[in-house]
């Protein structure tokens, strides 16, 4: 008697509804892999277009805003499959790190404390965001590199419909598309200066975003083929630690620091742009509400 494999109705129905995602994802992979890497020399560096860039581009074109092959419901379902797709890649990074454990340990505390260095970007990014016209969106956009964990954190703290979440989501999308190109190019540019040791560049690649780390490591291994294994090991370990420590740094330092700087910088930059200040308007409204509350309490007591 032939034994049938039972599938829960919900799982079977979900597969039937989302089969298009799996089918086209496979097609995109084949197309992207067929194109391969495209290297464009730019000065001392090299601009490298990776297959993941073509895949992202194909995904954007097929979305509900362009060709409308995918609907918004399918786009939402596909977002949950990202972690499933990158799990084999994460496992490979762990194996590389374990195989080069001596190199990793020799890096010392630099790996552990490098996440603190990422806070420095806030002092540059936040004023630029405000000058471009962002308001509270700048808090979510500039508090960190804004990958999956940071986006989830901002959504939980401020709500899914908040300006902070919109800012974080915008950087998440742009980072996935533009960041892969930027990181690969930046890695070759910095490597060409011969200022930093290749191991340091490998550690710097692990910023808490697997897609960006992969782009940077791929570029560095082309520059330093003899150190490819060590660079990959340090980058993967750095990536893991950044993911672990980054969320706590964002909660206790990154977000409070960004909020404080926003309160200080938004009013003068708003005057510079000749537009109303969100901070001053909010404080004025809070003062009026507090005054109104005090008056109501006074009337009740009388």
mmCIF file with all atom_site columns, N, CA, C and O in Angstrom, residues 15 28 34 36 66 78-79 87 126 139 142 158 175 187 191 194 236 241 272 282 301-302:
data_model
loop_
_atom_site.group_PDB
_atom_site.id
_atom_site.type_symbol
_atom_site.label_atom_id
_atom_site.label_alt_id
_atom_site.label_comp_id
_atom_site.label_asym_id
_atom_site.label_entity_id
_atom_site.label_seq_id
_atom_site.pdbx_PDB_ins_code
_atom_site.Cartn_x
_atom_site.Cartn_y
_atom_site.Cartn_z
_atom_site.occupancy
_atom_site.B_iso_or_equiv
_atom_site.pdbx_formal_charge
_atom_site.auth_seq_id
_atom_site.auth_comp_id
_atom_site.auth_asym_id
_atom_site.auth_atom_id
_atom_site.pdbx_PDB_model_num
ATOM 1  N N  . UNK A 1 15  ? 1.454   27.052 0.322   1.00 0.00 ? 15  UNK A N  1
ATOM 2  C CA . UNK A 1 15  ? 2.356   26.738 -0.789  1.00 0.00 ? 15  UNK A CA 1
ATOM 3  C C  . UNK A 1 15  ? 1.691   27.021 -2.125  1.00 0.00 ? 15  UNK A C  1
ATOM 4  O O  . UNK A 1 15  ? 2.314   27.569 -3.038  1.00 0.00 ? 15  UNK A O  1
ATOM 5  N N  . UNK A 1 28  ? 15.208  33.963 -11.104 1.00 0.00 ? 28  UNK A N  1
ATOM 6  C CA . UNK A 1 28  ? 16.076  35.107 -10.857 1.00 0.00 ? 28  UNK A CA 1
ATOM 7  C C  . UNK A 1 28  ? 17.499  34.648 -10.518 1.00 0.00 ? 28  UNK A C  1
ATOM 8  O O  . UNK A 1 28  ? 18.486  35.267 -10.945 1.00 0.00 ? 28  UNK A O  1
ATOM 9  N N  . UNK A 1 34  ? 24.019  33.503 -14.157 1.00 0.00 ? 34  UNK A N  1
ATOM 10 C CA . UNK A 1 34  ? 24.504  33.473 -15.540 1.00 0.00 ? 34  UNK A CA 1
ATOM 11 C C  . UNK A 1 34  ? 25.251  34.751 -15.892 1.00 0.00 ? 34  UNK A C  1
ATOM 12 O O  . UNK A 1 34  ? 26.240  34.729 -16.638 1.00 0.00 ? 34  UNK A O  1
ATOM 13 N N  . UNK A 1 36  ? 26.823  36.702 -13.645 1.00 0.00 ? 36  UNK A N  1
ATOM 14 C CA . UNK A 1 36  ? 28.062  36.670 -12.864 1.00 0.00 ? 36  UNK A CA 1
ATOM 15 C C  . UNK A 1 36  ? 28.483  38.052 -12.392 1.00 0.00 ? 36  UNK A C  1
ATOM 16 O O  . UNK A 1 36  ? 27.701  39.005 -12.402 1.00 0.00 ? 36  UNK A O  1
ATOM 17 N N  . UNK A 1 66  ? 5.764   48.105 -10.306 1.00 0.00 ? 66  UNK A N  1
ATOM 18 C CA . UNK A 1 66  ? 6.289   48.179 -11.679 1.00 0.00 ? 66  UNK A CA 1
ATOM 19 C C  . UNK A 1 66  ? 5.519   47.201 -12.579 1.00 0.00 ? 66  UNK A C  1
ATOM 20 O O  . UNK A 1 66  ? 4.490   47.554 -13.140 1.00 0.00 ? 66  UNK A O  1
ATOM 21 N N  . UNK A 1 78  ? 6.951   36.938 1.104   1.00 0.00 ? 78  UNK A N  1
ATOM 22 C CA . UNK A 1 78  ? 8.345   36.699 0.708   1.00 0.00 ? 78  UNK A CA 1
ATOM 23 C C  . UNK A 1 78  ? 9.329   37.257 1.727   1.00 0.00 ? 78  UNK A C  1
ATOM 24 O O  . UNK A 1 78  ? 10.415  36.699 1.914   1.00 0.00 ? 78  UNK A O  1
ATOM 25 N N  . UNK A 1 79  ? 8.961   38.341 2.412   1.00 0.00 ? 79  UNK A N  1
ATOM 26 C CA . UNK A 1 79  ? 9.870   38.958 3.381   1.00 0.00 ? 79  UNK A CA 1
ATOM 27 C C  . UNK A 1 79  ? 10.203  38.008 4.522   1.00 0.00 ? 79  UNK A C  1
ATOM 28 O O  . UNK A 1 79  ? 11.286  38.066 5.101   1.00 0.00 ? 79  UNK A O  1
ATOM 29 N N  . UNK A 1 87  ? 20.137  31.131 5.823   1.00 0.00 ? 87  UNK A N  1
ATOM 30 C CA . UNK A 1 87  ? 20.629  30.219 6.864   1.00 0.00 ? 87  UNK A CA 1
ATOM 31 C C  . UNK A 1 87  ? 21.826  29.383 6.402   1.00 0.00 ? 87  UNK A C  1
ATOM 32 O O  . UNK A 1 87  ? 22.802  29.228 7.147   1.00 0.00 ? 87  UNK A O  1
ATOM 33 N N  . UNK A 1 126 ? 22.876  62.076 10.933  1.00 0.00 ? 126 UNK A N  1
ATOM 34 C CA . UNK A 1 126 ? 21.687  62.784 11.408  1.00 0.00 ? 126 UNK A CA 1
ATOM 35 C C  . UNK A 1 126 ? 21.598  64.212 10.876  1.00 0.00 ? 126 UNK A C  1
ATOM 36 O O  . UNK A 1 126 ? 20.534  64.617 10.369  1.00 0.00 ? 126 UNK A O  1
ATOM 37 N N  . UNK A 1 139 ? 15.475  59.793 13.018  1.00 0.00 ? 139 UNK A N  1
ATOM 38 C CA . UNK A 1 139 ? 15.846  58.998 14.196  1.00 0.00 ? 139 UNK A CA 1
ATOM 39 C C  . UNK A 1 139 ? 15.959  57.526 13.824  1.00 0.00 ? 139 UNK A C  1
ATOM 40 O O  . UNK A 1 139 ? 16.940  56.855 14.140  1.00 0.00 ? 139 UNK A O  1
ATOM 41 N N  . UNK A 1 142 ? 18.956  56.914 11.046  1.00 0.00 ? 142 UNK A N  1
ATOM 42 C CA . UNK A 1 142 ? 20.380  57.136 11.320  1.00 0.00 ? 142 UNK A CA 1
ATOM 43 C C  . UNK A 1 142 ? 20.895  56.513 12.609  1.00 0.00 ? 142 UNK A C  1
ATOM 44 O O  . UNK A 1 142 ? 22.084  56.619 12.906  1.00 0.00 ? 142 UNK A O  1
ATOM 45 N N  . UNK A 1 158 ? 8.518   52.260 18.531  1.00 0.00 ? 158 UNK A N  1
ATOM 46 C CA . UNK A 1 158 ? 7.772   53.436 18.088  1.00 0.00 ? 158 UNK A CA 1
ATOM 47 C C  . UNK A 1 158 ? 6.455   53.106 17.382  1.00 0.00 ? 158 UNK A C  1
ATOM 48 O O  . UNK A 1 158 ? 5.653   53.998 17.148  1.00 0.00 ? 158 UNK A O  1
ATOM 49 N N  . UNK A 1 175 ? 19.636  50.163 1.641   1.00 0.00 ? 175 UNK A N  1
ATOM 50 C CA . UNK A 1 175 ? 20.859  49.452 1.989   1.00 0.00 ? 175 UNK A CA 1
ATOM 51 C C  . UNK A 1 175 ? 21.002  48.140 1.257   1.00 0.00 ? 175 UNK A C  1
ATOM 52 O O  . UNK A 1 175 ? 22.095  47.759 0.828   1.00 0.00 ? 175 UNK A O  1
ATOM 53 N N  . UNK A 1 187 ? 35.402  48.800 -0.103  1.00 0.00 ? 187 UNK A N  1
ATOM 54 C CA . UNK A 1 187 ? 36.422  47.855 0.363   1.00 0.00 ? 187 UNK A CA 1
ATOM 55 C C  . UNK A 1 187 ? 37.665  47.893 -0.514  1.00 0.00 ? 187 UNK A C  1
ATOM 56 O O  . UNK A 1 187 ? 38.797  47.925 -0.015  1.00 0.00 ? 187 UNK A O  1
ATOM 57 N N  . UNK A 1 191 ? 41.349  49.291 0.581   1.00 0.00 ? 191 UNK A N  1
ATOM 58 C CA . UNK A 1 191 ? 42.453  48.332 0.463   1.00 0.00 ? 191 UNK A CA 1
ATOM 59 C C  . UNK A 1 191 ? 43.574  48.886 -0.405  1.00 0.00 ? 191 UNK A C  1
ATOM 60 O O  . UNK A 1 191 ? 44.757  48.629 -0.148  1.00 0.00 ? 191 UNK A O  1
ATOM 61 N N  . UNK A 1 194 ? 46.484  50.885 1.272   1.00 0.00 ? 194 UNK A N  1
ATOM 62 C CA . UNK A 1 194 ? 47.512  50.166 2.045   1.00 0.00 ? 194 UNK A CA 1
ATOM 63 C C  . UNK A 1 194 ? 47.751  50.797 3.419   1.00 0.00 ? 194 UNK A C  1
ATOM 64 O O  . UNK A 1 194 ? 48.883  50.862 3.893   1.00 0.00 ? 194 UNK A O  1
ATOM 65 N N  . UNK A 1 236 ? 33.057  36.989 9.323   1.00 0.00 ? 236 UNK A N  1
ATOM 66 C CA . UNK A 1 236 ? 31.890  36.251 9.804   1.00 0.00 ? 236 UNK A CA 1
ATOM 67 C C  . UNK A 1 236 ? 31.770  36.325 11.319  1.00 0.00 ? 236 UNK A C  1
ATOM 68 O O  . UNK A 1 236 ? 30.670  36.454 11.863  1.00 0.00 ? 236 UNK A O  1
ATOM 69 N N  . UNK A 1 241 ? 29.149  38.866 16.129  1.00 0.00 ? 241 UNK A N  1
ATOM 70 C CA . UNK A 1 241 ? 29.234  39.691 17.331  1.00 0.00 ? 241 UNK A CA 1
ATOM 71 C C  . UNK A 1 241 ? 28.487  41.011 17.166  1.00 0.00 ? 241 UNK A C  1
ATOM 72 O O  . UNK A 1 241 ? 27.877  41.511 18.106  1.00 0.00 ? 241 UNK A O  1
ATOM 73 N N  . UNK A 1 272 ? 17.172  77.091 9.326   1.00 0.00 ? 272 UNK A N  1
ATOM 74 C CA . UNK A 1 272 ? 18.026  77.213 8.145   1.00 0.00 ? 272 UNK A CA 1
ATOM 75 C C  . UNK A 1 272 ? 17.249  76.875 6.880   1.00 0.00 ? 272 UNK A C  1
ATOM 76 O O  . UNK A 1 272 ? 17.432  77.511 5.837   1.00 0.00 ? 272 UNK A O  1
ATOM 77 N N  . UNK A 1 282 ? 6.061   70.664 18.854  1.00 0.00 ? 282 UNK A N  1
ATOM 78 C CA . UNK A 1 282 ? 5.637   69.612 19.781  1.00 0.00 ? 282 UNK A CA 1
ATOM 79 C C  . UNK A 1 282 ? 5.763   70.084 21.225  1.00 0.00 ? 282 UNK A C  1
ATOM 80 O O  . UNK A 1 282 ? 4.873   69.837 22.046  1.00 0.00 ? 282 UNK A O  1
ATOM 81 N N  . UNK A 1 301 ? -10.771 71.525 42.018  1.00 0.00 ? 301 UNK A N  1
ATOM 82 C CA . UNK A 1 301 ? -10.487 71.677 43.452  1.00 0.00 ? 301 UNK A CA 1
ATOM 83 C C  . UNK A 1 301 ? -11.287 72.816 44.054  1.00 0.00 ? 301 UNK A C  1
ATOM 84 O O  . UNK A 1 301 ? -11.686 72.768 45.220  1.00 0.00 ? 301 UNK A O  1
ATOM 85 N N  . UNK A 1 302 ? -11.517 73.878 43.263  1.00 0.00 ? 302 UNK A N  1
ATOM 86 C CA . UNK A 1 302 ? -12.298 75.013 43.763  1.00 0.00 ? 302 UNK A CA 1
ATOM 87 C C  . UNK A 1 302 ? -13.771 74.636 43.879  1.00 0.00 ? 302 UNK A C  1
ATOM 88 O O  . UNK A 1 302 ? -14.495 75.109 44.730  1.00 0.00 ? 302 UNK A O  1
#
